[in-house]
């Protein structure tokens, strides 16, 4: 019986999962070092990441007592934007990987914005100018490592996101490639023409010869013999796009929300690249048939971490799970709103000066009300992004597929269905990121005949449907809007 092997290379750990048809059978993960050379800078060691990924793969195979012959294909999904530059001849990175979270190029990005380049960058790449994306990280390495730009111009250096680095090493340097979804996060790739953009490469002074070839997510990238007999690497996608695919969001209007530390929402917009009016990202999504699908993406900075804050800092709840039991003791928050703008507000409000606030307190407010207000805040913030996605795309989302740690909270899921007036579906397997990569690889090599075969085996754990009146929803959301207004501009108020 053949298996699919998914490599899930994340920000804090590398994991491998063996899938047999739609089911994860064995998982193994290893954490890697988070390197903080300065305040706001984050790096990883690319060699450690590759070695860990190989160890994880060897471990899952040995646990199941199988060999490379039993693996039909490998699918790779990865932390996006993280940037590696290495020497083509020695295979050695010339610097640590600069991680997506790293802010070292923030000032340079401000300069680009001041120079009026935001529109052109957004038009071509679908992205706002930000140090989060790879372009300015590559430029930083070429600017700061002595001789790097000349070596790059001579064709001696290669740039890749983590997927590219893994594929290159797995194929012993034979394949230098990435997929559309990862390319779309570099801020160098024109998502409409599907080409590296010459104007942007000039702007960042990055020689085109150091860039990988770009292919669809379902594609045979090469074969690896690292584990014995040759295994095809047949699926590649950035983590959020892979999760969207793993949630079977194949069609226009299909959307998912991952409730982790933050929340990541993506909606498939089909063949149309929708331009957001309020700072959502336009990005490339995976597709099973080689066509390019687009997605709108928005994130909520503080989601599950709000529950962590109640647990660890306020000591209001003993465990994250207990938030459900405690909040359930009250049927509403008694008019209390908690706006967790700890680091400002993201889409669609975009106010870096906003700070957290609790409003509507009365003498009868109890712990239960505050815990419920926290869960509502997670759902209300997600709803703001959902509403914006619908407005930007003119597409109505009917079902939201959910995953991530906090999606285990039934009350939170019910609140989301009520507030957003949509069905919330939680699959039984919430390993959707790795699952997406396994689907992509499995479809490419014919392990799955087509997407219907995948959909037929997809298992629902629970479905939450709206149970409230229009009036209830209107009141709750209008109170939230007032609370958001109170949180805005707080930092500037202090300075005045
Ligand atoms: P990440 O991948 O971002 O580290 P996870 O998907 O593992 O996050 O989810 C963990 C987050 O979800 C934590 O912030 C935790 O507080 C929150 N969480 C976990 N279980 C629950 C729960 N039952 N109810 C509410 N929040 C939860």
Short mmCIF file of C-alpha atoms and ligand atoms in Angstrom, two decimals:
data_model
loop_
_atom_site.label_atom_id
_atom_site.label_comp_id
_atom_site.label_asym_id
_atom_site.label_seq_id
_atom_site.Cartn_x
_atom_site.Cartn_y
_atom_site.Cartn_z
CA UNK A 1 0.00 0.00 0.00
CA UNK A 2 1.54 3.28 -1.08
CA UNK A 3 1.83 6.45 0.94
CA UNK A 4 2.27 10.16 0.29
CA UNK A 5 4.92 11.99 2.25
CA UNK A 6 4.24 15.63 3.17
CA UNK A 7 7.05 17.94 4.24
CA UNK A 8 5.59 20.75 6.32
CA UNK A 9 8.43 23.20 6.89
CA UNK A 10 7.09 25.76 9.39
CA UNK A 11 8.45 28.80 11.19
CA UNK A 12 9.29 27.01 14.43
CA UNK A 13 9.55 23.39 13.36
CA UNK A 14 9.91 20.99 10.45
CA UNK A 15 7.42 18.17 10.22
CA UNK A 16 6.79 15.16 8.07
CA UNK A 17 3.49 13.39 7.81
CA UNK A 18 2.83 10.14 5.99
CA UNK A 19 -0.64 10.05 4.47
CA UNK A 20 -2.50 6.99 3.34
CA UNK A 21 -5.31 8.21 1.14
CA UNK A 22 -6.80 11.13 3.08
CA UNK A 23 -5.56 10.00 6.48
CA UNK A 24 -2.42 11.07 8.32
CA UNK A 25 -0.77 7.90 9.59
CA UNK A 26 2.47 8.99 11.27
CA UNK A 27 3.83 12.44 12.14
CA UNK A 28 7.23 13.50 13.38
CA UNK A 29 8.57 16.99 13.94
CA UNK A 30 11.75 18.70 15.06
CA UNK A 31 12.04 22.31 16.22
CA UNK A 32 14.82 24.51 14.87
CA UNK A 33 16.67 27.39 16.41
CA UNK A 34 15.17 30.86 16.25
CA UNK A 35 18.08 33.25 15.83
CA UNK A 36 17.58 36.86 16.95
CA UNK A 37 20.75 38.80 16.09
CA UNK A 38 19.10 42.14 16.95
CA UNK A 39 15.80 43.52 18.10
CA UNK A 40 13.25 42.78 15.36
CA UNK A 41 15.60 40.55 13.35
CA UNK A 42 14.82 36.85 12.91
CA UNK A 43 16.96 34.21 11.19
CA UNK A 44 17.05 30.43 10.71
CA UNK A 45 19.91 28.14 9.79
CA UNK A 46 18.99 26.67 6.37
CA UNK A 47 21.26 23.65 6.84
CA UNK A 48 19.61 22.81 10.16
CA UNK A 49 16.20 23.08 8.49
CA UNK A 50 17.14 20.75 5.63
CA UNK A 51 18.76 18.22 7.99
CA UNK A 52 15.75 18.28 10.33
CA UNK A 53 13.39 17.76 7.45
CA UNK A 54 15.38 14.71 6.30
CA UNK A 55 15.53 13.32 9.86
CA UNK A 56 11.75 13.71 10.19
CA UNK A 57 11.18 11.88 6.90
CA UNK A 58 13.53 9.05 7.90
CA UNK A 59 11.80 8.80 11.29
CA UNK A 60 8.24 8.50 9.92
CA UNK A 61 9.36 5.87 7.42
CA UNK A 62 11.15 3.88 10.10
CA UNK A 63 8.19 4.12 12.50
CA UNK A 64 5.98 2.59 9.84
CA UNK A 65 8.76 0.19 8.73
CA UNK A 66 8.44 1.27 5.11
CA UNK A 67 11.02 2.22 2.49
CA UNK A 68 11.19 4.78 -0.30
CA UNK A 69 9.55 2.19 -2.58
CA UNK A 70 6.35 2.57 -0.58
CA UNK A 71 6.13 6.32 -1.17
CA UNK A 72 4.23 7.43 -4.24
CA UNK A 73 5.32 11.07 -4.04
CA UNK A 74 6.51 13.93 -1.84
CA UNK A 75 4.57 17.17 -1.37
CA UNK A 76 6.24 20.23 0.14
CA UNK A 77 4.59 23.09 2.00
CA UNK A 78 6.55 25.79 3.72
CA UNK A 79 6.72 29.00 5.72
CA UNK A 80 6.42 31.65 3.05
CA UNK A 81 8.67 34.62 2.15
CA UNK A 82 11.66 33.38 4.20
CA UNK A 83 14.71 34.02 2.05
CA UNK A 84 17.88 32.01 1.42
CA UNK A 85 20.81 32.85 -0.87
CA UNK A 86 23.36 30.13 -1.48
CA UNK A 87 26.41 29.32 -3.57
CA UNK A 88 25.48 27.26 -6.61
CA UNK A 89 28.81 25.40 -6.62
CA UNK A 90 29.30 24.59 -2.94
CA UNK A 91 25.63 24.50 -1.94
CA UNK A 92 26.49 26.62 1.11
CA UNK A 93 24.19 29.46 2.14
CA UNK A 94 26.06 32.79 2.18
CA UNK A 95 23.93 34.00 5.10
CA UNK A 96 21.32 32.60 7.45
CA UNK A 97 17.76 32.47 6.14
CA UNK A 98 16.04 35.81 6.75
CA UNK A 99 12.66 34.89 8.18
CA UNK A 100 9.37 36.45 7.08
CA UNK A 101 8.94 38.09 10.50
CA UNK A 102 12.29 39.90 10.27
CA UNK A 103 11.90 43.70 10.20
CA UNK A 104 15.47 44.63 9.21
CA UNK A 105 14.38 46.15 5.91
CA UNK A 106 11.40 48.09 7.32
CA UNK A 107 13.07 51.48 6.88
CA UNK A 108 13.97 50.74 3.30
CA UNK A 109 10.35 49.78 2.69
CA UNK A 110 9.20 53.12 4.17
CA UNK A 111 11.54 54.85 1.76
CA UNK A 112 10.01 52.99 -1.20
CA UNK A 113 6.55 53.99 -0.03
CA UNK A 114 7.64 57.61 0.32
CA UNK A 115 9.00 57.42 -3.20
CA UNK A 116 5.45 56.65 -4.34
CA UNK A 117 6.08 53.06 -5.42
CA UNK A 118 3.18 51.44 -3.54
CA UNK A 119 0.77 51.44 -6.47
CA UNK A 120 3.14 49.97 -9.01
CA UNK A 121 4.25 47.21 -6.62
CA UNK A 122 0.67 46.37 -5.67
CA UNK A 123 -0.45 46.41 -9.29
CA UNK A 124 2.21 43.92 -10.37
CA UNK A 125 2.54 41.69 -7.31
CA UNK A 126 -0.77 42.08 -5.43
CA UNK A 127 1.23 42.98 -2.32
CA UNK A 128 1.71 46.08 -0.19
CA UNK A 129 5.35 47.13 0.15
CA UNK A 130 6.53 45.44 3.34
CA UNK A 131 9.67 43.92 4.78
CA UNK A 132 7.63 40.74 5.29
CA UNK A 133 8.07 39.76 1.61
CA UNK A 134 11.30 38.37 0.12
CA UNK A 135 12.45 41.14 -2.26
CA UNK A 136 14.04 43.49 0.26
CA UNK A 137 15.54 40.54 2.16
CA UNK A 138 17.39 39.37 -0.98
CA UNK A 139 18.55 42.93 -1.58
CA UNK A 140 19.78 43.15 2.00
CA UNK A 141 21.91 40.01 1.59
CA UNK A 142 23.35 41.25 -1.72
CA UNK A 143 24.08 44.66 -0.17
CA UNK A 144 25.60 43.37 3.05
CA UNK A 145 27.61 40.26 2.24
CA UNK A 146 30.90 41.38 0.68
CA UNK A 147 31.11 40.53 -3.02
CA UNK A 148 27.65 38.97 -3.08
CA UNK A 149 26.12 41.12 -5.82
CA UNK A 150 29.04 40.53 -8.20
CA UNK A 151 28.91 36.81 -7.54
CA UNK A 152 25.16 36.86 -8.13
CA UNK A 153 25.67 38.71 -11.43
CA UNK A 154 28.20 36.09 -12.49
CA UNK A 155 25.55 33.43 -11.89
CA UNK A 156 27.29 31.93 -8.84
CA UNK A 157 24.51 32.56 -6.32
CA UNK A 158 20.96 31.29 -6.14
CA UNK A 159 17.97 32.73 -4.30
CA UNK A 160 15.11 30.64 -3.07
CA UNK A 161 12.32 30.48 -0.56
CA UNK A 162 12.38 27.42 1.71
CA UNK A 163 10.62 25.18 -0.84
CA UNK A 164 13.28 25.96 -3.45
CA UNK A 165 16.07 25.28 -0.97
CA UNK A 166 14.58 21.91 -0.01
CA UNK A 167 13.93 20.86 -3.63
CA UNK A 168 17.44 21.88 -4.71
CA UNK A 169 19.00 19.85 -1.91
CA UNK A 170 16.67 16.88 -2.30
CA UNK A 171 17.52 16.69 -6.01
CA UNK A 172 21.24 17.28 -5.33
CA UNK A 173 21.21 20.56 -7.23
CA UNK A 174 19.38 19.25 -10.29
CA UNK A 175 16.17 21.23 -9.84
CA UNK A 176 16.16 24.94 -9.10
CA UNK A 177 12.49 25.80 -8.96
CA UNK A 178 9.58 27.17 -6.98
CA UNK A 179 5.82 27.19 -7.46
CA UNK A 180 3.42 30.03 -8.29
CA UNK A 181 2.18 30.41 -4.72
CA UNK A 182 5.64 30.89 -3.24
CA UNK A 183 6.75 33.13 -6.11
CA UNK A 184 3.72 35.33 -5.48
CA UNK A 185 5.09 36.19 -2.01
CA UNK A 186 8.48 37.45 -3.15
CA UNK A 187 7.34 40.93 -4.28
CA UNK A 188 9.36 40.26 -7.45
CA UNK A 189 6.82 38.19 -9.36
CA UNK A 190 4.19 39.62 -11.65
CA UNK A 191 1.09 37.65 -10.70
CA UNK A 192 -0.72 38.62 -13.92
CA UNK A 193 1.95 37.86 -16.53
CA UNK A 194 3.41 35.00 -14.43
CA UNK A 195 6.96 36.24 -14.87
CA UNK A 196 9.72 37.64 -12.71
CA UNK A 197 9.23 41.37 -13.17
CA UNK A 198 12.18 43.15 -14.80
CA UNK A 199 11.24 46.58 -13.41
CA UNK A 200 11.09 45.24 -9.86
CA UNK A 201 14.32 43.30 -10.29
CA UNK A 202 15.97 46.58 -11.36
CA UNK A 203 14.44 48.42 -8.43
CA UNK A 204 15.92 45.93 -5.95
CA UNK A 205 19.08 45.38 -8.01
CA UNK A 206 18.59 41.61 -8.11
CA UNK A 207 20.06 39.74 -11.11
CA UNK A 208 17.47 37.55 -12.81
CA UNK A 209 19.90 34.63 -13.15
CA UNK A 210 19.69 33.98 -9.41
CA UNK A 211 15.92 33.32 -9.53
CA UNK A 212 14.32 29.87 -9.74
CA UNK A 213 12.02 28.64 -12.50
CA UNK A 214 8.37 28.85 -11.54
CA UNK A 215 5.91 25.98 -12.05
CA UNK A 216 2.34 25.11 -11.02
CA UNK A 217 1.84 23.58 -7.57
CA UNK A 218 0.88 20.25 -9.18
CA UNK A 219 4.02 19.41 -11.14
CA UNK A 220 6.89 16.93 -11.07
CA UNK A 221 9.75 19.06 -9.81
CA UNK A 222 12.27 16.24 -9.88
CA UNK A 223 13.12 13.08 -8.02
CA UNK A 224 14.98 12.54 -4.80
CA UNK A 225 17.17 9.55 -4.07
CA UNK A 226 18.08 10.75 -0.59
CA UNK A 227 15.92 8.00 0.97
CA UNK A 228 16.91 5.19 -1.41
CA UNK A 229 15.01 4.60 -4.63
CA UNK A 230 13.79 7.66 -6.52
CA UNK A 231 10.67 9.44 -5.17
CA UNK A 232 9.06 12.18 -7.26
CA UNK A 233 8.62 15.61 -5.68
CA UNK A 234 5.22 16.30 -7.12
CA UNK A 235 3.50 19.07 -5.17
CA UNK A 236 4.65 22.42 -3.77
CA UNK A 237 2.77 25.29 -2.13
CA UNK A 238 3.20 28.00 0.50
CA UNK A 239 1.61 27.07 3.83
CA UNK A 240 -1.57 29.17 3.68
CA UNK A 241 -2.31 28.26 0.07
CA UNK A 242 -1.64 24.62 0.88
CA UNK A 243 -4.13 24.84 3.77
CA UNK A 244 -6.70 26.41 1.42
CA UNK A 245 -6.22 23.45 -0.93
CA UNK A 246 -6.22 20.99 1.99
CA UNK A 247 -9.61 22.45 2.96
CA UNK A 248 -10.85 21.61 -0.55
CA UNK A 249 -11.36 25.28 -1.37
CA UNK A 250 -10.96 24.60 -5.09
CA UNK A 251 -13.64 26.93 -6.42
CA UNK A 252 -14.41 30.63 -6.54
CA UNK A 253 -15.80 31.83 -3.20
CA UNK A 254 -14.43 28.89 -1.19
CA UNK A 255 -12.75 30.23 1.94
CA UNK A 256 -10.89 29.06 5.00
CA UNK A 257 -9.81 30.55 8.28
CA UNK A 258 -6.92 29.20 10.33
CA UNK A 259 -7.34 30.13 14.00
CA UNK A 260 -3.81 29.93 15.40
CA UNK A 261 -1.80 32.56 17.27
CA UNK A 262 -3.17 34.94 14.65
CA UNK A 263 -5.85 34.11 12.12
CA UNK A 264 -5.23 33.63 8.41
CA UNK A 265 -8.14 33.96 6.04
CA UNK A 266 -7.96 33.09 2.36
CA UNK A 267 -10.68 33.06 -0.25
CA UNK A 268 -10.29 31.49 -3.68
CA UNK A 269 -11.37 34.05 -6.31
CA UNK A 270 -10.97 31.68 -9.27
CA UNK A 271 -9.39 33.08 -12.41
CA UNK A 272 -9.84 36.69 -11.28
CA UNK A 273 -7.11 38.56 -9.42
CA UNK A 274 -9.26 40.88 -7.26
CA UNK A 275 -7.68 44.10 -6.18
CA UNK A 276 -8.56 44.97 -2.60
CA UNK A 277 -9.80 48.42 -1.68
CA UNK A 278 -8.63 48.08 1.89
CA UNK A 279 -5.28 46.41 2.07
CA UNK A 280 -6.07 42.72 1.65
CA UNK A 281 -3.41 40.85 -0.28
CA UNK A 282 -3.98 39.45 -3.76
CA UNK A 283 -2.07 36.23 -4.12
CA UNK A 284 -1.87 33.07 -6.22
CA UNK A 285 -3.74 29.99 -4.99
CA UNK A 286 -3.10 26.35 -5.91
CA UNK A 287 -5.13 24.64 -8.56
CA UNK A 288 -5.34 21.03 -9.57
CA UNK A 289 -5.37 21.58 -13.32
CA UNK A 290 -2.38 23.81 -13.98
CA UNK A 291 -4.54 26.93 -14.37
CA UNK A 292 -3.64 29.83 -12.13
CA UNK A 293 -6.21 30.56 -9.45
CA UNK A 294 -6.07 33.69 -7.35
CA UNK A 295 -7.00 34.35 -3.74
CA UNK A 296 -7.63 37.25 -1.43
CA UNK A 297 -5.80 36.99 1.86
CA UNK A 298 -6.23 38.83 5.12
CA UNK A 299 -4.90 38.21 8.57
CA UNK A 300 -5.89 39.00 12.12
CA UNK A 301 -2.83 39.71 14.23
CA UNK A 302 -4.23 38.60 17.59
CA UNK A 303 -6.53 35.56 17.65
CA UNK A 304 -5.59 32.47 19.73
CA UNK A 305 -2.95 34.61 21.46
CA UNK A 306 -5.79 36.59 23.05
CA UNK A 307 -6.86 33.40 24.81
CA UNK A 308 -3.23 32.81 25.80
CA UNK A 309 -3.14 36.32 27.28
CA UNK A 310 -6.24 35.61 29.38
CA UNK A 311 -4.59 32.39 30.57
CA UNK A 312 -0.95 33.41 31.13
CA UNK A 313 -1.05 37.11 31.94
CA UNK A 314 -4.48 37.79 33.43
CA UNK A 315 -4.75 34.26 34.92
CA UNK A 316 -8.42 34.44 34.13
CA UNK A 317 -8.68 30.90 32.70
CA UNK A 318 -6.70 27.78 33.59
CA UNK A 319 -6.32 26.47 30.04
CA UNK A 320 -7.11 27.67 26.51
CA UNK A 321 -9.78 24.93 26.25
CA UNK A 322 -11.47 26.19 29.43
CA UNK A 323 -12.32 29.44 27.65
CA UNK A 324 -15.24 27.61 26.05
CA UNK A 325 -16.73 26.24 29.26
CA UNK A 326 -16.34 29.55 31.07
CA UNK A 327 -17.74 31.75 28.28
CA UNK A 328 -20.69 29.40 27.88
CA UNK A 329 -21.90 30.26 31.38
CA UNK A 330 -23.23 33.57 30.04
CA UNK A 331 -25.42 34.06 26.98
CA UNK A 332 -23.84 37.39 26.05
CA UNK A 333 -21.07 39.73 27.19
CA UNK A 334 -23.45 42.15 28.90
CA UNK A 335 -22.45 44.82 26.37
CA UNK A 336 -18.70 44.42 26.92
CA UNK A 337 -16.32 44.53 23.94
CA UNK A 338 -12.64 43.67 24.00
CA UNK A 339 -10.61 45.04 21.08
CA UNK A 340 -7.24 43.25 21.10
CA UNK A 341 -5.36 45.92 19.15
CA UNK A 342 -2.18 45.09 21.08
CA UNK A 343 -0.02 45.80 18.06
CA UNK A 344 -2.40 48.10 16.19
CA UNK A 345 -5.18 47.06 13.85
CA UNK A 346 -4.73 45.23 10.54
CA UNK A 347 -7.10 44.83 7.60
CA UNK A 348 -9.51 46.43 7.01
CA UNK A 349 -8.91 49.14 9.67
CA UNK A 350 -5.13 49.60 9.31
CA UNK A 351 -4.21 51.71 12.27
CA UNK A 352 -0.75 51.09 13.74
CA UNK A 353 -1.58 53.57 16.53
CA UNK A 354 -4.62 51.66 17.79
CA UNK A 355 -4.18 49.90 21.13
CA UNK A 356 -6.21 47.32 23.02
CA UNK A 357 -9.30 48.45 24.82
CA UNK A 358 -12.20 47.06 26.85
CA UNK A 359 -15.41 49.09 26.68
CA UNK A 360 -18.94 48.76 28.01
CA UNK A 361 -17.94 47.69 31.53
CA UNK A 362 -20.55 47.90 34.27
CA UNK A 363 -20.49 46.74 37.89
CA UNK A 364 -22.16 43.48 36.86
CA UNK A 365 -19.35 42.43 34.49
CA UNK A 366 -17.86 39.12 35.52
CA UNK A 367 -14.94 37.04 34.34
CA UNK A 368 -17.30 35.00 32.15
CA UNK A 369 -18.36 38.13 30.25
CA UNK A 370 -14.77 39.09 29.55
CA UNK A 371 -13.84 35.59 28.37
CA UNK A 372 -16.87 35.59 26.08
CA UNK A 373 -15.90 39.06 24.84
CA UNK A 374 -12.47 37.65 23.94
CA UNK A 375 -13.98 34.83 21.87
CA UNK A 376 -16.36 37.29 20.22
CA UNK A 377 -13.40 39.55 19.43
CA UNK A 378 -11.66 36.72 17.54
CA UNK A 379 -14.81 36.11 15.51
CA UNK A 380 -15.56 39.82 15.01
CA UNK A 381 -12.07 40.53 13.70
CA UNK A 382 -12.31 37.55 11.34
CA UNK A 383 -15.71 38.82 10.27
CA UNK A 384 -14.25 42.23 9.37
CA UNK A 385 -11.86 40.47 6.98
CA UNK A 386 -14.64 38.23 5.60
CA UNK A 387 -16.87 41.24 4.90
CA UNK A 388 -13.99 43.03 3.19
CA UNK A 389 -13.22 39.98 1.04
CA UNK A 390 -16.84 39.83 -0.05
CA UNK A 391 -16.89 43.56 -0.84
CA UNK A 392 -13.59 43.44 -2.78
CA UNK A 393 -14.55 40.40 -4.84
CA UNK A 394 -18.31 40.72 -5.13
CA UNK A 395 -18.45 37.07 -4.16
CA UNK A 396 -20.55 35.80 -1.27
CA UNK A 397 -18.89 33.26 0.98
CA UNK A 398 -21.44 30.63 1.96
CA UNK A 399 -19.23 28.26 3.91
CA UNK A 400 -16.11 28.94 5.90
CA UNK A 401 -13.78 25.99 6.43
CA UNK A 402 -11.79 26.20 9.64
CA UNK A 403 -8.63 24.78 11.17
CA UNK A 404 -5.87 25.75 13.61
CA UNK A 405 -5.70 25.23 17.39
CA UNK A 406 -8.55 27.54 18.39
CA UNK A 407 -10.94 26.01 15.83
CA UNK A 408 -11.41 23.24 18.41
CA UNK A 409 -13.52 25.73 20.39
CA UNK A 410 -17.15 24.95 19.50
CA UNK A 411 -18.50 28.12 21.05
CA UNK A 412 -16.08 30.25 19.05
CA UNK A 413 -17.12 28.44 15.86
CA UNK A 414 -20.83 28.96 16.66
CA UNK A 415 -20.19 32.66 17.35
CA UNK A 416 -18.38 32.92 14.00
CA UNK A 417 -21.34 31.33 12.17
CA UNK A 418 -23.74 33.68 13.97
CA UNK A 419 -21.77 36.87 13.41
CA UNK A 420 -20.81 36.22 9.79
CA UNK A 421 -24.10 34.57 8.85
CA UNK A 422 -22.44 31.63 7.17
CA UNK A 423 -21.90 27.94 7.71
CA UNK A 424 -18.69 27.04 9.49
CA UNK A 425 -17.34 23.58 8.64
CA UNK A 426 -14.60 21.95 10.68
CA UNK A 427 -12.97 18.87 9.11
CA UNK A 428 -12.02 15.90 11.27
CA UNK A 429 -8.40 16.24 10.19
CA UNK A 430 -7.18 19.76 10.93
CA UNK A 431 -3.68 19.01 9.55
CA UNK A 432 -4.85 20.89 6.49
CA UNK A 433 -1.51 22.45 5.56
CA UNK A 434 0.30 19.13 5.20
CA UNK A 435 -2.83 17.56 3.76
CA UNK A 436 -2.88 20.20 0.99
CA UNK A 437 0.70 19.33 0.01
CA UNK A 438 -0.14 15.62 -0.03
CA UNK A 439 -3.19 16.25 -2.24
CA UNK A 440 -1.12 18.29 -4.70
CA UNK A 441 1.52 15.57 -4.94
CA UNK A 442 -1.05 12.78 -5.06
CA UNK A 443 -2.99 14.42 -7.89
CA UNK A 444 0.18 14.94 -9.93
CA UNK A 445 1.26 11.31 -9.83
CA UNK A 446 -2.23 9.83 -10.17
CA UNK A 447 -2.42 8.55 -6.57
CA UNK A 448 -5.71 10.46 -6.64
CA UNK A 449 -7.55 10.31 -9.93
CA UNK A 450 -9.09 13.76 -9.55
CA UNK A 451 -10.32 16.23 -6.94
CA UNK A 452 -13.64 14.39 -6.67
CA UNK A 453 -11.87 11.39 -5.27
CA UNK A 454 -10.39 13.63 -2.59
CA UNK A 455 -13.68 15.38 -1.85
CA UNK A 456 -15.51 12.05 -1.51
CA UNK A 457 -13.21 10.97 1.29
CA UNK A 458 -13.14 14.33 3.09
CA UNK A 459 -14.59 13.99 6.58
CA UNK A 460 -16.50 16.65 8.41
CA UNK A 461 -16.16 16.80 12.17
CA UNK A 462 -18.78 19.45 12.84
CA UNK A 463 -20.83 22.04 11.02
CA UNK A 464 -22.04 25.23 12.70
CA UNK A 465 -24.98 27.13 11.28
CA UNK A 466 -26.22 30.62 12.15
CA UNK A 467 -28.79 30.56 14.94
CA UNK A 468 -29.42 34.24 15.61
CA UNK A 469 -31.70 36.97 14.33
CA UNK A 470 -30.65 39.72 11.93
CA UNK A 471 -31.34 42.17 14.76
CA UNK A 472 -28.90 40.40 17.10
CA UNK A 473 -26.19 40.43 14.47
CA UNK A 474 -26.73 44.09 13.61
CA UNK A 475 -26.55 45.16 17.24
CA UNK A 476 -23.43 43.17 17.99
CA UNK A 477 -21.59 44.46 14.93
CA UNK A 478 -22.59 48.08 15.45
CA UNK A 479 -21.31 47.91 19.05
CA UNK A 480 -18.05 46.42 17.72
CA UNK A 481 -17.65 49.29 15.25
CA UNK A 482 -17.99 51.78 18.13
CA UNK A 483 -15.45 49.85 20.18
CA UNK A 484 -13.01 49.80 17.25
CA UNK A 485 -13.34 53.58 16.93
CA UNK A 486 -12.46 53.95 20.62
CA UNK A 487 -9.27 51.91 20.16
CA UNK A 488 -8.00 53.85 17.13
CA UNK A 489 -5.26 56.45 17.35
CA UNK A 490 -4.52 55.78 21.02
CA UNK A 491 -0.74 56.00 20.74
CA UNK A 492 -0.91 59.39 19.03
CA UNK A 493 -3.29 60.62 21.75
CA UNK A 494 -0.61 59.81 24.31
CA UNK A 495 2.08 61.67 22.43
CA UNK A 496 0.03 64.87 22.09
P1 LIG B 1 0.14 28.36 15.88
O1 LIG B 1 0.24 27.34 14.78
O2 LIG B 1 -0.09 29.75 15.42
O3 LIG B 1 1.23 28.24 16.91
P2 LIG B 1 -2.05 26.70 16.84
O4 LIG B 1 -2.81 26.39 15.60
O5 LIG B 1 -1.26 25.61 17.48
O6 LIG B 1 -1.21 28.02 16.68
O7 LIG B 1 -3.13 27.22 17.91
C1 LIG B 1 -2.74 27.61 19.19
C2 LIG B 1 -3.51 28.86 19.61
O8 LIG B 1 -4.88 28.53 19.74
C3 LIG B 1 -3.04 29.36 20.94
O9 LIG B 1 -2.89 30.76 20.85
C4 LIG B 1 -4.14 28.98 21.91
O10 LIG B 1 -4.34 29.99 22.88
C5 LIG B 1 -5.36 28.86 21.04
N1 LIG B 1 -6.25 27.76 21.45
C6 LIG B 1 -5.95 26.44 21.50
N2 LIG B 1 -7.04 25.74 21.91
C7 LIG B 1 -8.03 26.63 22.10
C8 LIG B 1 -9.40 26.52 22.50
N3 LIG B 1 -9.97 25.34 22.77
N4 LIG B 1 -10.11 27.67 22.58
C9 LIG B 1 -9.56 28.86 22.29
N5 LIG B 1 -8.29 29.02 21.91
C10 LIG B 1 -7.53 27.92 21.81
#
